[in-house]
Amino acid sequence: MILIDGKQTAETIKAELALEVEHILKNGGKRPHLAAILVGNDGASETYIASKVKACKKVGFNSTLIRFPSDTSEEELLEEVLKINKDEDIDGLIVQLPLPKHISEKKVTETIVPEKDVDGFHPLNVGKLALNLPTFVSATPYGIMQLLERYRIETAGKHCVVIGRSNIVGSPVSILLSRNTYPGNCTVTLCHSRTPDIEKYTREADILVVALGKPGFVKANMVKQGVVVIDVGITRVEAPGTDKGYRIMGDVDFDEVAPKCSYITPVPGGVGPMTIVALLKNTLLSLSNKLSINH
Ligand code: GUN
């Protein structure tokens, strides 16, 4: 069994990005700049945003964090988005989700100009992904593709079973793994909450991507020997007596399942750290796109 070390891979990619930034600056280019908007102070969102800002600093990107109180109106937020859309120095913009209930996530997502939508959530970018056109691939699917690629995991002709059909993970991962490229060329089965006898499918999987948000859902008897397991679950489970009072659990019962795997991602330290570098890679891509349009 090979443990897929997302933390180490993310560090390697950050080092590569730092070199690219140096190269751009040496050639008279500008520093990539990511802007993030955080509304309110949800605990998990605060943690994610802090990691994103820290990662920007580490690779030499500029970052701007704009904070709004939770009672900010939708109009005020949209105004800020429009302002950033026009800001020539900013290459990428993310609005951290979830937003307070009185603000439409759909409206906000659709207001970000597609050229700066480094989260890849805008319908135009999702449509491009579905059509195999170059675009920003959202953070988690991008991170998963990078792990498969960097561990040189064979995907062509494999049966990939994805559990979960969310817009940000299950659905794009199933599209990406069925593409005629590497990583891809899989036969993909997309399972979800209405799939009866889910074990019937998971036992057939050469590659199993689990993104349903149920801690410890996948057990040893649900997978075959030699499977590649990508665990996308990150549920906070109460853990009295620990420093934080909670611990992060994946969707796979790691202790049971790992011995049967050829490769497996741990939680934490698997897919999670890769999502941040995916965002950085998209920000750099946004800057490169701008340069290639201008020249
Ligand atoms: N909330 C949880 N994950 C994400 C993400 O990838 N992007 C944004 N903007 N918000 C999130």
CSV table of C-alpha atoms and ligand atoms in Angstrom, one decimal:
chain,number,residue,atom,x,y,z
A,1,MET,CA,0.0,0.0,0.0
A,2,ILE,CA,1.3,3.4,-1.0
A,3,LEU,CA,0.2,6.4,1.1
A,4,ILE,CA,-0.6,9.4,-1.2
A,5,ASP,CA,1.1,12.3,0.7
A,6,GLY,CA,-1.0,15.3,-0.3
A,7,LYS,CA,0.9,17.5,2.2
A,8,GLN,CA,4.3,16.7,0.7
A,9,THR,CA,3.0,17.0,-2.9
A,10,ALA,CA,1.5,20.4,-2.1
A,11,GLU,CA,4.8,21.6,-0.8
A,12,THR,CA,6.6,20.4,-4.0
A,13,ILE,CA,4.0,22.3,-6.1
A,14,LYS,CA,4.4,25.4,-3.9
A,15,ALA,CA,8.2,25.3,-4.5
A,16,GLU,CA,7.5,25.0,-8.3
A,17,LEU,CA,5.1,28.0,-8.2
A,18,ALA,CA,7.6,30.1,-6.2
A,19,LEU,CA,10.2,29.5,-9.0
A,20,GLU,CA,7.6,30.4,-11.7
A,21,VAL,CA,6.9,33.7,-9.8
A,22,GLU,CA,10.6,34.5,-9.7
A,23,HIS,CA,10.9,33.8,-13.4
A,24,ILE,CA,7.9,36.1,-14.2
A,25,LEU,CA,9.4,38.9,-12.1
A,26,LYS,CA,12.8,38.5,-13.6
A,27,ASN,CA,11.2,38.9,-17.0
A,28,GLY,CA,9.5,42.2,-16.0
A,29,GLY,CA,6.1,40.6,-15.3
A,30,LYS,CA,3.9,41.4,-12.3
A,31,ARG,CA,3.4,39.4,-9.2
A,32,PRO,CA,0.2,37.2,-9.3
A,33,HIS,CA,-2.5,38.6,-7.1
A,34,LEU,CA,-5.4,36.7,-5.5
A,35,ALA,CA,-8.2,38.5,-3.8
A,36,ALA,CA,-10.5,36.7,-1.3
A,37,ILE,CA,-13.7,37.9,0.2
A,38,LEU,CA,-14.9,36.5,3.5
A,39,VAL,CA,-18.4,37.4,4.8
A,40,GLY,CA,-19.0,36.7,8.5
A,41,ASN,CA,-16.8,34.6,10.7
A,42,ASP,CA,-17.7,30.9,10.2
A,43,GLY,CA,-15.0,28.8,11.9
A,44,ALA,CA,-14.2,26.5,9.0
A,45,SER,CA,-14.2,29.4,6.5
A,46,GLU,CA,-11.8,31.4,8.7
A,47,THR,CA,-9.4,28.4,8.7
A,48,TYR,CA,-9.6,27.9,4.9
A,49,ILE,CA,-9.1,31.6,4.2
A,50,ALA,CA,-6.1,31.8,6.6
A,51,SER,CA,-4.5,28.9,4.8
A,52,LYS,CA,-5.1,30.4,1.4
A,53,VAL,CA,-3.5,33.8,2.4
A,54,LYS,CA,-0.6,32.0,4.0
A,55,ALA,CA,0.0,29.9,0.9
A,56,CYS,CA,0.0,33.0,-1.3
A,57,LYS,CA,2.7,34.5,0.8
A,58,LYS,CA,4.8,31.4,0.7
A,59,VAL,CA,4.9,31.3,-3.1
A,60,GLY,CA,5.4,35.0,-3.6
A,61,PHE,CA,1.8,36.0,-4.6
A,62,ASN,CA,0.1,39.1,-3.4
A,63,SER,CA,-3.1,38.5,-1.6
A,64,THR,CA,-5.9,40.8,-0.5
A,65,LEU,CA,-8.4,39.7,2.1
A,66,ILE,CA,-11.6,41.7,2.2
A,67,ARG,CA,-13.8,41.0,5.2
A,68,PHE,CA,-17.4,41.9,5.6
A,69,PRO,CA,-19.7,41.5,8.6
A,70,SER,CA,-22.4,38.8,8.4
A,71,ASP,CA,-25.1,41.4,8.1
A,72,THR,CA,-23.6,42.8,4.9
A,73,SER,CA,-26.3,43.2,2.1
A,74,GLU,CA,-26.1,41.3,-1.1
A,75,GLU,CA,-25.9,44.6,-2.9
A,76,GLU,CA,-22.8,45.7,-1.0
A,77,LEU,CA,-21.1,42.4,-1.7
A,78,LEU,CA,-21.9,42.5,-5.4
A,79,GLU,CA,-20.5,46.1,-5.5
A,80,GLU,CA,-17.2,44.9,-4.1
A,81,VAL,CA,-17.1,42.0,-6.6
A,82,LEU,CA,-17.7,44.4,-9.5
A,83,LYS,CA,-14.9,46.7,-8.2
A,84,ILE,CA,-12.5,43.8,-8.1
A,85,ASN,CA,-13.6,42.6,-11.5
A,86,LYS,CA,-12.3,45.9,-12.9
A,87,ASP,CA,-9.1,46.0,-10.8
A,88,GLU,CA,-6.3,45.4,-13.3
A,89,ASP,CA,-3.8,44.2,-10.7
A,90,ILE,CA,-6.0,41.4,-9.3
A,91,ASP,CA,-5.8,38.1,-11.3
A,92,GLY,CA,-8.1,35.9,-9.3
A,93,LEU,CA,-11.1,36.4,-7.0
A,94,ILE,CA,-12.7,34.0,-4.7
A,95,VAL,CA,-15.7,34.6,-2.4
A,96,GLN,CA,-15.5,32.1,0.4
A,97,LEU,CA,-18.6,29.9,0.7
A,98,PRO,CA,-21.0,29.3,2.4
A,99,LEU,CA,-22.5,32.9,2.5
A,100,PRO,CA,-25.1,34.1,5.0
A,101,LYS,CA,-28.6,32.9,4.0
A,102,HIS,CA,-29.8,36.3,2.8
A,103,ILE,CA,-27.1,36.4,0.1
A,104,SER,CA,-27.6,34.4,-3.1
A,105,GLU,CA,-24.4,32.3,-3.8
A,106,LYS,CA,-25.6,31.9,-7.3
A,107,LYS,CA,-25.8,35.6,-7.9
A,108,VAL,CA,-22.4,36.2,-6.4
A,109,THR,CA,-20.7,33.4,-8.3
A,110,GLU,CA,-22.2,34.6,-11.6
A,111,THR,CA,-21.1,38.2,-10.9
A,112,ILE,CA,-17.4,37.3,-10.8
A,113,VAL,CA,-15.9,37.8,-14.3
A,114,PRO,CA,-15.1,34.3,-15.7
A,115,GLU,CA,-11.5,35.4,-16.4
A,116,LYS,CA,-10.9,35.9,-12.6
A,117,ASP,CA,-13.0,33.0,-11.4
A,118,VAL,CA,-10.1,30.9,-10.1
A,119,ASP,CA,-12.6,28.7,-8.1
A,120,GLY,CA,-14.0,27.6,-11.4
A,121,PHE,CA,-17.6,28.0,-10.1
A,122,HIS,CA,-19.0,30.3,-12.8
A,123,PRO,CA,-21.4,28.6,-15.2
A,124,LEU,CA,-19.3,29.6,-18.2
A,125,ASN,CA,-16.3,27.8,-16.7
A,126,VAL,CA,-18.3,24.8,-15.6
A,127,GLY,CA,-19.7,24.6,-19.2
A,128,LYS,CA,-16.2,24.8,-20.6
A,129,LEU,CA,-15.1,22.0,-18.4
A,130,ALA,CA,-18.0,19.8,-19.7
A,131,LEU,CA,-17.0,20.6,-23.2
A,132,ASN,CA,-13.3,19.8,-22.7
A,133,LEU,CA,-12.3,23.4,-23.3
A,134,PRO,CA,-9.4,25.0,-21.4
A,135,THR,CA,-10.7,26.6,-18.2
A,136,PHE,CA,-10.2,26.9,-14.4
A,137,VAL,CA,-10.8,23.5,-12.9
A,138,SER,CA,-12.2,23.9,-9.4
A,139,ALA,CA,-9.8,23.3,-6.5
A,140,THR,CA,-10.7,19.8,-5.3
A,141,PRO,CA,-11.0,18.1,-8.7
A,142,TYR,CA,-7.8,19.8,-9.8
A,143,GLY,CA,-6.0,18.6,-6.6
A,144,ILE,CA,-7.2,15.0,-7.2
A,145,MET,CA,-6.0,15.1,-10.8
A,146,GLN,CA,-2.6,16.4,-9.7
A,147,LEU,CA,-2.3,13.6,-7.1
A,148,LEU,CA,-3.1,10.9,-9.7
A,149,GLU,CA,-0.6,12.5,-12.1
A,150,ARG,CA,2.2,13.0,-9.7
A,151,TYR,CA,1.9,9.4,-8.3
A,152,ARG,CA,1.8,8.2,-12.0
A,153,ILE,CA,-1.3,6.2,-11.2
A,154,GLU,CA,-2.6,4.3,-14.3
A,155,THR,CA,-6.1,5.5,-15.2
A,156,ALA,CA,-6.7,4.5,-18.8
A,157,GLY,CA,-9.3,1.7,-19.1
A,158,LYS,CA,-9.8,1.6,-15.3
A,159,HIS,CA,-13.2,1.5,-13.8
A,160,CYS,CA,-13.6,4.6,-11.6
A,161,VAL,CA,-16.5,4.8,-9.2
A,162,VAL,CA,-17.3,8.3,-7.8
A,163,ILE,CA,-19.6,8.5,-4.7
A,164,GLY,CA,-21.3,11.9,-4.6
A,165,ARG,CA,-22.6,14.1,-7.3
A,166,SER,CA,-21.9,17.6,-6.0
A,167,ASN,CA,-21.2,20.5,-8.3
A,168,ILE,CA,-17.8,21.1,-6.8
A,169,VAL,CA,-16.4,17.5,-6.5
A,170,GLY,CA,-18.4,14.4,-7.7
A,171,SER,CA,-19.7,15.8,-10.9
A,172,PRO,CA,-16.5,17.5,-12.2
A,173,VAL,CA,-14.3,14.5,-11.2
A,174,SER,CA,-16.5,12.2,-13.2
A,175,ILE,CA,-16.2,14.5,-16.2
A,176,LEU,CA,-12.4,14.8,-15.9
A,177,LEU,CA,-11.8,11.1,-15.4
A,178,SER,CA,-13.8,10.2,-18.5
A,179,ARG,CA,-11.9,12.6,-20.7
A,180,ASN,CA,-9.7,11.3,-23.5
A,181,THR,CA,-6.4,12.3,-21.8
A,182,TYR,CA,-4.2,11.5,-18.8
A,183,PRO,CA,-5.4,11.4,-16.1
A,184,GLY,CA,-8.6,10.1,-17.6
A,185,ASN,CA,-9.9,7.5,-20.1
A,186,CYS,CA,-11.7,5.8,-17.2
A,187,THR,CA,-15.0,4.1,-17.4
A,188,VAL,CA,-16.9,6.2,-14.8
A,189,THR,CA,-19.8,5.2,-12.6
A,190,LEU,CA,-21.3,8.1,-10.6
A,191,CYS,CA,-23.1,6.9,-7.4
A,192,HIS,CA,-25.2,9.0,-5.1
A,193,SER,CA,-27.8,9.0,-2.4
A,194,ARG,CA,-30.4,7.3,-4.6
A,195,THR,CA,-28.1,4.5,-5.8
A,196,PRO,CA,-29.3,1.1,-4.4
A,197,ASP,CA,-26.7,-1.5,-3.3
A,198,ILE,CA,-23.8,0.9,-3.5
A,199,GLU,CA,-21.4,-1.9,-2.5
A,200,LYS,CA,-22.2,-3.6,-5.8
A,201,TYR,CA,-20.4,-0.7,-7.6
A,202,THR,CA,-17.7,0.1,-5.1
A,203,ARG,CA,-16.5,-3.5,-5.1
A,204,GLU,CA,-16.0,-3.2,-8.9
A,205,ALA,CA,-13.9,0.0,-8.6
A,206,ASP,CA,-10.3,0.1,-9.6
A,207,ILE,CA,-10.3,3.7,-8.5
A,208,LEU,CA,-12.8,4.9,-5.9
A,209,VAL,CA,-13.3,8.6,-5.3
A,210,VAL,CA,-15.4,9.2,-2.2
A,211,ALA,CA,-17.1,12.6,-1.6
A,212,LEU,CA,-20.3,12.2,0.3
A,213,GLY,CA,-19.5,13.7,3.7
A,214,LYS,CA,-20.2,10.7,5.9
A,215,PRO,CA,-17.3,9.9,8.1
A,216,GLY,CA,-16.1,6.3,7.9
A,217,PHE,CA,-18.7,5.3,5.2
A,218,VAL,CA,-16.5,3.1,3.1
A,219,LYS,CA,-15.6,-0.2,4.9
A,220,ALA,CA,-13.1,-2.9,3.9
A,221,ASN,CA,-15.9,-5.3,2.6
A,222,MET,CA,-16.9,-2.6,0.1
A,223,VAL,CA,-13.6,-2.5,-1.9
A,224,LYS,CA,-11.6,-5.0,-3.8
A,225,GLN,CA,-7.9,-5.8,-3.3
A,226,GLY,CA,-5.6,-3.3,-5.0
A,227,VAL,CA,-8.0,-0.4,-5.3
A,228,VAL,CA,-6.9,3.2,-5.5
A,229,VAL,CA,-8.9,5.2,-2.9
A,230,ILE,CA,-9.2,9.0,-3.0
A,231,ASP,CA,-11.0,10.2,0.2
A,232,VAL,CA,-12.4,13.7,-0.2
A,233,GLY,CA,-14.3,13.7,3.2
A,234,ILE,CA,-13.4,16.4,5.7
A,235,THR,CA,-16.0,16.2,8.4
A,236,ARG,CA,-15.3,17.8,11.8
A,237,VAL,CA,-16.2,15.3,14.5
A,238,GLU,CA,-16.3,16.3,18.2
A,239,ALA,CA,-13.3,15.1,20.0
A,240,PRO,CA,-13.4,16.1,23.7
A,241,GLY,CA,-10.0,16.4,25.3
A,242,THR,CA,-8.2,17.5,22.1
A,243,ASP,CA,-6.8,21.0,21.6
A,244,LYS,CA,-9.4,22.0,19.1
A,245,GLY,CA,-12.3,20.0,20.5
A,246,TYR,CA,-12.8,18.3,17.1
A,247,ARG,CA,-10.9,16.1,14.7
A,248,ILE,CA,-11.2,15.8,10.9
A,249,MET,CA,-12.5,12.5,9.6
A,250,GLY,CA,-12.6,11.2,6.0
A,251,ASP,CA,-15.4,9.3,4.3
A,252,VAL,CA,-13.3,6.1,4.4
A,253,ASP,CA,-12.6,3.9,7.4
A,254,PHE,CA,-8.9,4.2,6.8
A,255,ASP,CA,-7.6,1.6,9.3
A,256,GLU,CA,-9.9,-1.1,7.7
A,257,VAL,CA,-9.6,-0.1,4.1
A,258,ALA,CA,-5.9,0.9,3.7
A,259,PRO,CA,-4.5,-2.7,3.9
A,260,LYS,CA,-6.5,-3.6,0.7
A,261,CYS,CA,-5.4,-0.6,-1.3
A,262,SER,CA,-2.6,-0.1,-3.8
A,263,TYR,CA,-2.8,3.7,-3.1
A,264,ILE,CA,-4.9,5.7,-0.6
A,265,THR,CA,-5.1,9.3,0.5
A,266,PRO,CA,-5.1,9.9,4.2
A,267,VAL,CA,-7.4,12.4,6.0
A,268,PRO,CA,-6.0,14.9,7.0
A,269,GLY,CA,-3.0,15.3,4.7
A,270,GLY,CA,-4.4,13.9,1.5
A,271,VAL,CA,-6.7,15.8,-0.9
A,272,GLY,CA,-7.1,18.8,1.5
A,273,PRO,CA,-3.7,20.5,1.1
A,274,MET,CA,-3.9,20.0,-2.6
A,275,THR,CA,-7.0,22.2,-2.9
A,276,ILE,CA,-5.0,25.3,-1.9
A,277,VAL,CA,-2.3,24.8,-4.4
A,278,ALA,CA,-4.9,24.2,-7.1
A,279,LEU,CA,-6.2,27.7,-6.4
A,280,LEU,CA,-2.7,29.1,-6.6
A,281,LYS,CA,-2.1,27.3,-9.9
A,282,ASN,CA,-5.4,28.8,-11.3
A,283,THR,CA,-4.3,32.3,-10.2
A,284,LEU,CA,-1.1,31.9,-12.1
A,285,LEU,CA,-3.0,30.6,-15.1
A,286,SER,CA,-5.2,33.6,-15.0
A,287,LEU,CA,-2.2,35.9,-15.1
A,288,SER,CA,-0.7,33.9,-18.0
A,289,ASN,CA,-4.0,34.1,-19.9
A,290,LYS,CA,-4.0,37.8,-19.5
A,291,LEU,CA,-0.4,38.1,-20.8
A,292,SER,CA,-1.2,35.9,-23.8
A,293,ILE,CA,-4.3,38.0,-24.6
A,294,ASN,CA,-2.3,41.2,-24.3
A,295,HIS,CA,0.7,40.1,-26.5
B,1,GUN,N1,-16.0,26.7,0.7
B,1,GUN,C1,-15.5,25.4,0.8
B,1,GUN,N2,-14.7,25.1,-0.2
B,1,GUN,C2,-14.6,26.2,-1.0
B,1,GUN,C3,-13.9,26.5,-2.2
B,1,GUN,O1,-13.2,25.7,-2.8
B,1,GUN,N3,-14.1,27.8,-2.6
B,1,GUN,C4,-14.8,28.7,-2.0
B,1,GUN,N4,-14.9,29.9,-2.5
B,1,GUN,N5,-15.5,28.5,-0.9
B,1,GUN,C5,-15.4,27.2,-0.4
